[in-house]
Amino acid sequence: MLRRSLSRLCAGEEKRVGTRTVVVGHRPVSETDAYVAQKFCDNRIVSSKYTLWNFLPKNLFEQFRRIANFYFLIIFLVQVIVDTPTSPVTSGLPLFFVITVTAIKQGYEDWLRHRADNEVNKSNVFIVENAKQVQKESEKIKVGDIVEVKADETFPCDLIFLASSSIDGTCYVTTASLDGESNFKTHYAVRDTTVLCTDEAIDALTATIECEQPQPDLYKFVGRIIIYRSNQEPVARSLGPENLLLKGATLKNTKKIYGVAVYTGMETKMALNYQGKSQKRSAVEKSINAFLIVYLCILLSKATVCTTLKYVWQSNPFNDEPWYNEKTKKERETFKVLRMFTDFLSFMVLFNFIIPVSMYVTVEMQKFLGSFFISWDKEMYDEEIKEGALVNTSDLNEELGQVEYVFTDKTGTLTENSMEFIECCIDGHKYKDCISEVDGFSQTDGPLKYYGKAEKSREELFLRALCLCHTVQIKEADQVDGLIGHPERKYTYISSSPDEIALVKGAEKYGFTFLGLENDFMKIRNQKNETEMYQLLHVLNFDPVRRRMSVIVRTTTGKLLLFCKGADSSIFPRVQQEEIQQTKVHVDRNAMDGYRTLCVAFKELTQKEYDKIDRQLSEAKMALQDREEKMAKVFEDTEADMHLIGATAVEDRLQEQSAETIEALHAAGMKVWVLTGDKMETAKSTCYACRLFQTSTELLELTARTVGESERKEDRLHELLMEYHKKLIQDVPKNRGGLKRSWTLCQEYGLIIDGSTLSLILNPSQDSSSSNYKTIFLQICLKCTAVLCCRMAPLQKAQNLCFILPQFLYQFFCGFSQQPLYDAAYLTMYNICFTSLPILAYSLLEQHINIDTLTSDPQLYMKVSDNAMLQWRPFLYWTFLGTFEGLVFFFGVYFLFQNSSLEDNGKVFGNWTFGTIVFTVLVFTVTLKLALDTRFWTWMNHFVIWGSLAFYVFFSFFWGGVIWPFLKQQRMYFVFAHMLTSVSTWLAIILLTFISLFPEILLIVLKNIKEKHHQTAPFDLPKLVSYKRIENGYVKTEDAVTNLAERYPLRIL
């Protein structure tokens, strides 16, 4: 029966694989048909990465994908398998520490995601079952369940809107958590189910829904509902985005709604938009990996050199087998190549600490703890909403200092998105003041052929069009959250588009008031205080491709009218050409003044024409496949041969401090791209006002006006691209030295491009020689300080080099015997305890420049942008510094040991004392080096820096002051304490530490002297000068002013 009904209702429409059928309320269509429930996913949301069972294997797999972790795992296995000079503990313990800390951090972040998921999944919802409300957990919602949602609640899944507490079957939602839009959006229930506004009535509904399979586009939905009634033919209605309530959206200004679940859990549109995201990697992590490869090459070189020199040394029989160390039979019979390979691995193990495994955990902890600092920042706390900054992922914290391009929308971002009706024109006449029954409200605007005012009938037609062609809803003012109605009226207008509200209010100001929609009839009150009724037959909704919307209405006398409003580029080609010019003058002038402009047109339909349109629209709305294309075809045919009535001008003011913000971004070296659907002249005027373009900016234009509409437009586009490419790239000398992104020092260029030209660049015709358009266009964009698109739809860890370099040099003095210079405990603790906390505190707390200086001089941003602190130049500097310090450590102590008796009693110090002195100088040098770099001292910096040094001394006394029963050798027993009894040792430690730090101290002194004697000129932000409009553009006036509004009352969208 179901198949037969569907085939009758949707003839020619075959069931496709890409659709699903939902039985509303799980109520079978026919008692004789067997009902088999379809299998859909449950309503659980899972944003977490791990479970209790897969955490260990999955996390270990991900961690060992890192180069350093995998490398140390190999080293640890080599130490376990091969007889190496150091214990496996020296690599295994740091690796275990790194893996454990990282796992704890990632496990904690995932636990937070589990907790957030549980809050959502365990929240209570109400399901209608057997005409009663049943309370369930959200995760137990099934596809087909009828769900009740009350005001200010969030929709628990994707629902088809069936009925609401409003008799007109509408509800209002906000989707700020989905797309950032804070405006109320109106959704509509299916016409036949609007009366089912009680539990009993909605439970009696027998219907099925056929719709597309889940897909992530928030603004697209195709489906249809078939409603079955006893003894009647089934009724089919189309379903679109206006009928779909998305999970995550919030119900507003509506007491309750009923909806049927169509997509649940991980199949909701919100979940699909968060799935399949690749792991984000910051520029810092990529740079660290590159530097680690360099150190790996150095490590391999050291191991190769030492292995080679060992066998050169052993080529002398006495060195190979001295009398006190004869080889065993097994050693003599070992294959030489295998021994060489084993020795190579042993040297690799000996020098492996040149690659700091703990660096990753330091970076991870810095990111993790840094995210708390961002959340705690009082400067980022919003008093109005009582919320601070929210860090969704800590992986990209450092990227905040590497921003080069800023993409911004215009409406609602640069501007307030609060529209005000300014003026209109009717048949070429300008109307700006309130209407008067005596003399009208007409003004002439410039050298027009027509003076006076339009005919009374045309004025009324225009104002009726403004009152009827929209999707505005009326609500009582005391029922609307956060909206303030007119003080003299007890209702307010609600719409997803502020433009529509502004136009309706504009018509009200001139005597025509929209009174609301009731039972498909739109009511308006005219200038004579009479109520007019219009039956709303069809709404041809606005979309960004058509850039217009229309309504078809029937008057009380039976006349059929189509009213249409939209962008001039969309309306002008569809009206009588002789009507355009008189209105176009006003549209262009309003756009130059920064107003948003819309054109209004109409046409009268015959009954035959309407019947054809009605049939075509009904067929297109019922299609499950290619519905949008079919609807677009009907709209195109319907909105043709219209008559132009006039145009409107609406103002959207700039946000506070928007101009100063963009100016600061430019000064910081960032390039700002503004994306807008507005008319080019409107967008251009706004860009001047918000200082995206300066008066000195040379504008490069790639628009339909410059490219043209002829068949040669691709040739013309090619000519313009090559001309701009030559001007910006080929003819500009390369910047040698100076600031990066130093366009502030030379001519500034701005690019203006519209949607049609951008499409031509990105999607050229197959037979054109334009395959390199994209590359040329990208190069041009990269050289422009601003682009307007209108009509559019921590390195201090290189101290590890000075840690391992003395170990390498030591091999030249021990016959390349792989003898360790440092004790195993020091090797293990160096990166874990002795040097990890100071660099972590430094990375979190350091402020080289105070906040006031940073905010007053945005140009300082360029010193750290483009990943400047992790480029090859600073990396090589730190590597050279580490090499210098390593040489000082080793040869300084070596010079001290020219006399191995460091005490008066003649007692000789051994190799472990030698290594311990080197290690002590090392720890003090790298820690004090960090203290020299620290400019912003807090109690925490003092605690970790001096505490780390104190802990090293305590640990050395403790480690060497006890005979440890689990150690085979007590080689460090009393070494550290005995070492400090020598005055020479004290002097050596102090002197070598000073020599190691001397280059850095000298550099700081010279830098301070230079800054003192050569004060750099303060950086002044570009000053905005006034400009006046002339016939072909703008010209700079002589007297500069800081406030544009003082000189020129520019209206901003």
JSON list of N, CA and C in Angstrom, two decimals, residues 71 74-75 292-308 341 343-345 347-349 351-355 804 808:
[
{"chain": "A", "resi": 71, "resn": "TYR", "atom": "N", "xyz": [62.70, 7.24, 17.93]},
{"chain": "A", "resi": 71, "resn": "TYR", "atom": "CA", "xyz": [64.17, 7.14, 17.98]},
{"chain": "A", "resi": 71, "resn": "TYR", "atom": "C", "xyz": [64.63, 6.62, 19.34]},
{"chain": "A", "resi": 74, "resn": "ILE", "atom": "N", "xyz": [64.01, 2.94, 19.81]},
{"chain": "A", "resi": 74, "resn": "ILE", "atom": "CA", "xyz": [65.03, 2.14, 19.15]},
{"chain": "A", "resi": 74, "resn": "ILE", "atom": "C", "xyz": [66.31, 2.10, 19.98]},
{"chain": "A", "resi": 75, "resn": "ILE", "atom": "N", "xyz": [66.71, 3.29, 20.50]},
{"chain": "A", "resi": 75, "resn": "ILE", "atom": "CA", "xyz": [67.92, 3.36, 21.33]},
{"chain": "A", "resi": 75, "resn": "ILE", "atom": "C", "xyz": [67.77, 2.48, 22.57]},
{"chain": "A", "resi": 292, "resn": "LEU", "atom": "N", "xyz": [65.35, 18.51, 14.54]},
{"chain": "A", "resi": 292, "resn": "LEU", "atom": "CA", "xyz": [65.74, 17.20, 15.07]},
{"chain": "A", "resi": 292, "resn": "LEU", "atom": "C", "xyz": [66.43, 16.37, 14.01]},
{"chain": "A", "resi": 293, "resn": "ILE", "atom": "N", "xyz": [65.99, 16.50, 12.77]},
{"chain": "A", "resi": 293, "resn": "ILE", "atom": "CA", "xyz": [66.65, 15.77, 11.68]},
{"chain": "A", "resi": 293, "resn": "ILE", "atom": "C", "xyz": [68.09, 16.24, 11.53]},
{"chain": "A", "resi": 294, "resn": "VAL", "atom": "N", "xyz": [68.32, 17.57, 11.69]},
{"chain": "A", "resi": 294, "resn": "VAL", "atom": "CA", "xyz": [69.69, 18.10, 11.64]},
{"chain": "A", "resi": 294, "resn": "VAL", "atom": "C", "xyz": [70.53, 17.49, 12.75]},
{"chain": "A", "resi": 295, "resn": "TYR", "atom": "N", "xyz": [69.99, 17.46, 13.97]},
{"chain": "A", "resi": 295, "resn": "TYR", "atom": "CA", "xyz": [70.74, 16.88, 15.09]},
{"chain": "A", "resi": 295, "resn": "TYR", "atom": "C", "xyz": [70.93, 15.38, 14.93]},
{"chain": "A", "resi": 296, "resn": "LEU", "atom": "N", "xyz": [69.98, 14.72, 14.29]},
{"chain": "A", "resi": 296, "resn": "LEU", "atom": "CA", "xyz": [70.15, 13.29, 14.02]},
{"chain": "A", "resi": 296, "resn": "LEU", "atom": "C", "xyz": [71.32, 13.07, 13.06]},
{"chain": "A", "resi": 297, "resn": "CYS", "atom": "N", "xyz": [71.44, 13.94, 12.07]},
{"chain": "A", "resi": 297, "resn": "CYS", "atom": "CA", "xyz": [72.57, 13.86, 11.14]},
{"chain": "A", "resi": 297, "resn": "CYS", "atom": "C", "xyz": [73.89, 14.10, 11.88]},
{"chain": "A", "resi": 298, "resn": "ILE", "atom": "N", "xyz": [73.89, 15.08, 12.81]},
{"chain": "A", "resi": 298, "resn": "ILE", "atom": "CA", "xyz": [75.10, 15.34, 13.61]},
{"chain": "A", "resi": 298, "resn": "ILE", "atom": "C", "xyz": [75.44, 14.11, 14.46]},
{"chain": "A", "resi": 299, "resn": "LEU", "atom": "N", "xyz": [74.41, 13.48, 15.01]},
{"chain": "A", "resi": 299, "resn": "LEU", "atom": "CA", "xyz": [74.61, 12.28, 15.82]},
{"chain": "A", "resi": 299, "resn": "LEU", "atom": "C", "xyz": [75.22, 11.16, 14.99]},
{"chain": "A", "resi": 300, "resn": "LEU", "atom": "N", "xyz": [74.66, 10.93, 13.82]},
{"chain": "A", "resi": 300, "resn": "LEU", "atom": "CA", "xyz": [75.19, 9.89, 12.93]},
{"chain": "A", "resi": 300, "resn": "LEU", "atom": "C", "xyz": [76.64, 10.19, 12.54]},
{"chain": "A", "resi": 301, "resn": "SER", "atom": "N", "xyz": [76.93, 11.46, 12.32]},
{"chain": "A", "resi": 301, "resn": "SER", "atom": "CA", "xyz": [78.30, 11.86, 11.95]},
{"chain": "A", "resi": 301, "resn": "SER", "atom": "C", "xyz": [79.27, 11.58, 13.09]},
{"chain": "A", "resi": 302, "resn": "LYS", "atom": "N", "xyz": [78.84, 11.95, 14.30]},
{"chain": "A", "resi": 302, "resn": "LYS", "atom": "CA", "xyz": [79.70, 11.70, 15.47]},
{"chain": "A", "resi": 302, "resn": "LYS", "atom": "C", "xyz": [79.97, 10.21, 15.65]},
{"chain": "A", "resi": 303, "resn": "ALA", "atom": "N", "xyz": [78.92, 9.41, 15.55]},
{"chain": "A", "resi": 303, "resn": "ALA", "atom": "CA", "xyz": [79.06, 7.96, 15.73]},
{"chain": "A", "resi": 303, "resn": "ALA", "atom": "C", "xyz": [79.96, 7.37, 14.65]},
{"chain": "A", "resi": 304, "resn": "THR", "atom": "N", "xyz": [79.80, 7.86, 13.42]},
{"chain": "A", "resi": 304, "resn": "THR", "atom": "CA", "xyz": [80.64, 7.36, 12.31]},
{"chain": "A", "resi": 304, "resn": "THR", "atom": "C", "xyz": [82.10, 7.73, 12.51]},
{"chain": "A", "resi": 305, "resn": "VAL", "atom": "N", "xyz": [82.35, 9.00, 12.89]},
{"chain": "A", "resi": 305, "resn": "VAL", "atom": "CA", "xyz": [83.73, 9.46, 13.12]},
{"chain": "A", "resi": 305, "resn": "VAL", "atom": "C", "xyz": [84.39, 8.66, 14.24]},
{"chain": "A", "resi": 306, "resn": "CYS", "atom": "N", "xyz": [83.69, 8.48, 15.35]},
{"chain": "A", "resi": 306, "resn": "CYS", "atom": "CA", "xyz": [84.25, 7.76, 16.49]},
{"chain": "A", "resi": 306, "resn": "CYS", "atom": "C", "xyz": [84.50, 6.29, 16.16]},
{"chain": "A", "resi": 307, "resn": "THR", "atom": "N", "xyz": [83.58, 5.67, 15.43]},
{"chain": "A", "resi": 307, "resn": "THR", "atom": "CA", "xyz": [83.76, 4.27, 15.05]},
{"chain": "A", "resi": 307, "resn": "THR", "atom": "C", "xyz": [84.98, 4.12, 14.14]},
{"chain": "A", "resi": 308, "resn": "THR", "atom": "N", "xyz": [85.10, 5.03, 13.17]},
{"chain": "A", "resi": 308, "resn": "THR", "atom": "CA", "xyz": [86.25, 4.99, 12.25]},
{"chain": "A", "resi": 308, "resn": "THR", "atom": "C", "xyz": [87.56, 5.20, 12.99]},
{"chain": "A", "resi": 341, "resn": "PHE", "atom": "N", "xyz": [79.63, -2.72, 13.44]},
{"chain": "A", "resi": 341, "resn": "PHE", "atom": "CA", "xyz": [78.24, -2.29, 13.54]},
{"chain": "A", "resi": 341, "resn": "PHE", "atom": "C", "xyz": [77.81, -2.14, 15.00]},
{"chain": "A", "resi": 343, "resn": "ASP", "atom": "N", "xyz": [79.80, -1.49, 17.51]},
{"chain": "A", "resi": 343, "resn": "ASP", "atom": "CA", "xyz": [80.45, -0.30, 18.05]},
{"chain": "A", "resi": 343, "resn": "ASP", "atom": "C", "xyz": [79.73, 0.98, 17.59]},
{"chain": "A", "resi": 344, "resn": "PHE", "atom": "N", "xyz": [79.29, 0.97, 16.35]},
{"chain": "A", "resi": 344, "resn": "PHE", "atom": "CA", "xyz": [78.55, 2.12, 15.83]},
{"chain": "A", "resi": 344, "resn": "PHE", "atom": "C", "xyz": [77.29, 2.36, 16.66]},
{"chain": "A", "resi": 345, "resn": "LEU", "atom": "N", "xyz": [76.56, 1.28, 16.94]},
{"chain": "A", "resi": 345, "resn": "LEU", "atom": "CA", "xyz": [75.36, 1.40, 17.76]},
{"chain": "A", "resi": 345, "resn": "LEU", "atom": "C", "xyz": [75.70, 1.88, 19.17]},
{"chain": "A", "resi": 347, "resn": "PHE", "atom": "N", "xyz": [78.19, 3.82, 20.08]},
{"chain": "A", "resi": 347, "resn": "PHE", "atom": "CA", "xyz": [78.43, 5.27, 20.04]},
{"chain": "A", "resi": 347, "resn": "PHE", "atom": "C", "xyz": [77.13, 6.04, 19.86]},
{"chain": "A", "resi": 348, "resn": "MET", "atom": "N", "xyz": [76.22, 5.48, 19.08]},
{"chain": "A", "resi": 348, "resn": "MET", "atom": "CA", "xyz": [74.90, 6.12, 18.94]},
{"chain": "A", "resi": 348, "resn": "MET", "atom": "C", "xyz": [74.23, 6.24, 20.30]},
{"chain": "A", "resi": 349, "resn": "VAL", "atom": "N", "xyz": [74.31, 5.18, 21.09]},
{"chain": "A", "resi": 349, "resn": "VAL", "atom": "CA", "xyz": [73.71, 5.19, 22.42]},
{"chain": "A", "resi": 349, "resn": "VAL", "atom": "C", "xyz": [74.41, 6.21, 23.31]},
{"chain": "A", "resi": 351, "resn": "PHE", "atom": "N", "xyz": [75.94, 8.95, 22.51]},
{"chain": "A", "resi": 351, "resn": "PHE", "atom": "CA", "xyz": [75.69, 10.36, 22.14]},
{"chain": "A", "resi": 351, "resn": "PHE", "atom": "C", "xyz": [74.20, 10.67, 21.95]},
{"chain": "A", "resi": 352, "resn": "ASN", "atom": "N", "xyz": [73.33, 9.72, 22.27]},
{"chain": "A", "resi": 352, "resn": "ASN", "atom": "CA", "xyz": [71.93, 9.88, 21.88]},
{"chain": "A", "resi": 352, "resn": "ASN", "atom": "C", "xyz": [71.24, 11.06, 22.54]},
{"chain": "A", "resi": 353, "resn": "PHE", "atom": "N", "xyz": [71.80, 11.57, 23.64]},
{"chain": "A", "resi": 353, "resn": "PHE", "atom": "CA", "xyz": [71.11, 12.66, 24.34]},
{"chain": "A", "resi": 353, "resn": "PHE", "atom": "C", "xyz": [71.23, 14.00, 23.62]},
{"chain": "A", "resi": 354, "resn": "ILE", "atom": "N", "xyz": [71.89, 14.00, 22.46]},
{"chain": "A", "resi": 354, "resn": "ILE", "atom": "CA", "xyz": [71.89, 15.23, 21.67]},
{"chain": "A", "resi": 354, "resn": "ILE", "atom": "C", "xyz": [70.48, 15.54, 21.17]},
{"chain": "A", "resi": 355, "resn": "ILE", "atom": "N", "xyz": [69.66, 14.49, 21.07]},
{"chain": "A", "resi": 355, "resn": "ILE", "atom": "CA", "xyz": [68.25, 14.67, 20.72]},
{"chain": "A", "resi": 355, "resn": "ILE", "atom": "C", "xyz": [67.44, 14.65, 22.01]},
{"chain": "A", "resi": 804, "resn": "ILE", "atom": "N", "xyz": [76.11, 17.14, 25.21]},
{"chain": "A", "resi": 804, "resn": "ILE", "atom": "CA", "xyz": [76.66, 15.90, 24.65]},
{"chain": "A", "resi": 804, "resn": "ILE", "atom": "C", "xyz": [77.99, 16.11, 23.94]},
{"chain": "A", "resi": 808, "resn": "PHE", "atom": "N", "xyz": [81.46, 13.61, 23.34]},
{"chain": "A", "resi": 808, "resn": "PHE", "atom": "CA", "xyz": [82.12, 13.31, 22.07]},
{"chain": "A", "resi": 808, "resn": "PHE", "atom": "C", "xyz": [83.62, 13.59, 22.15]}
]
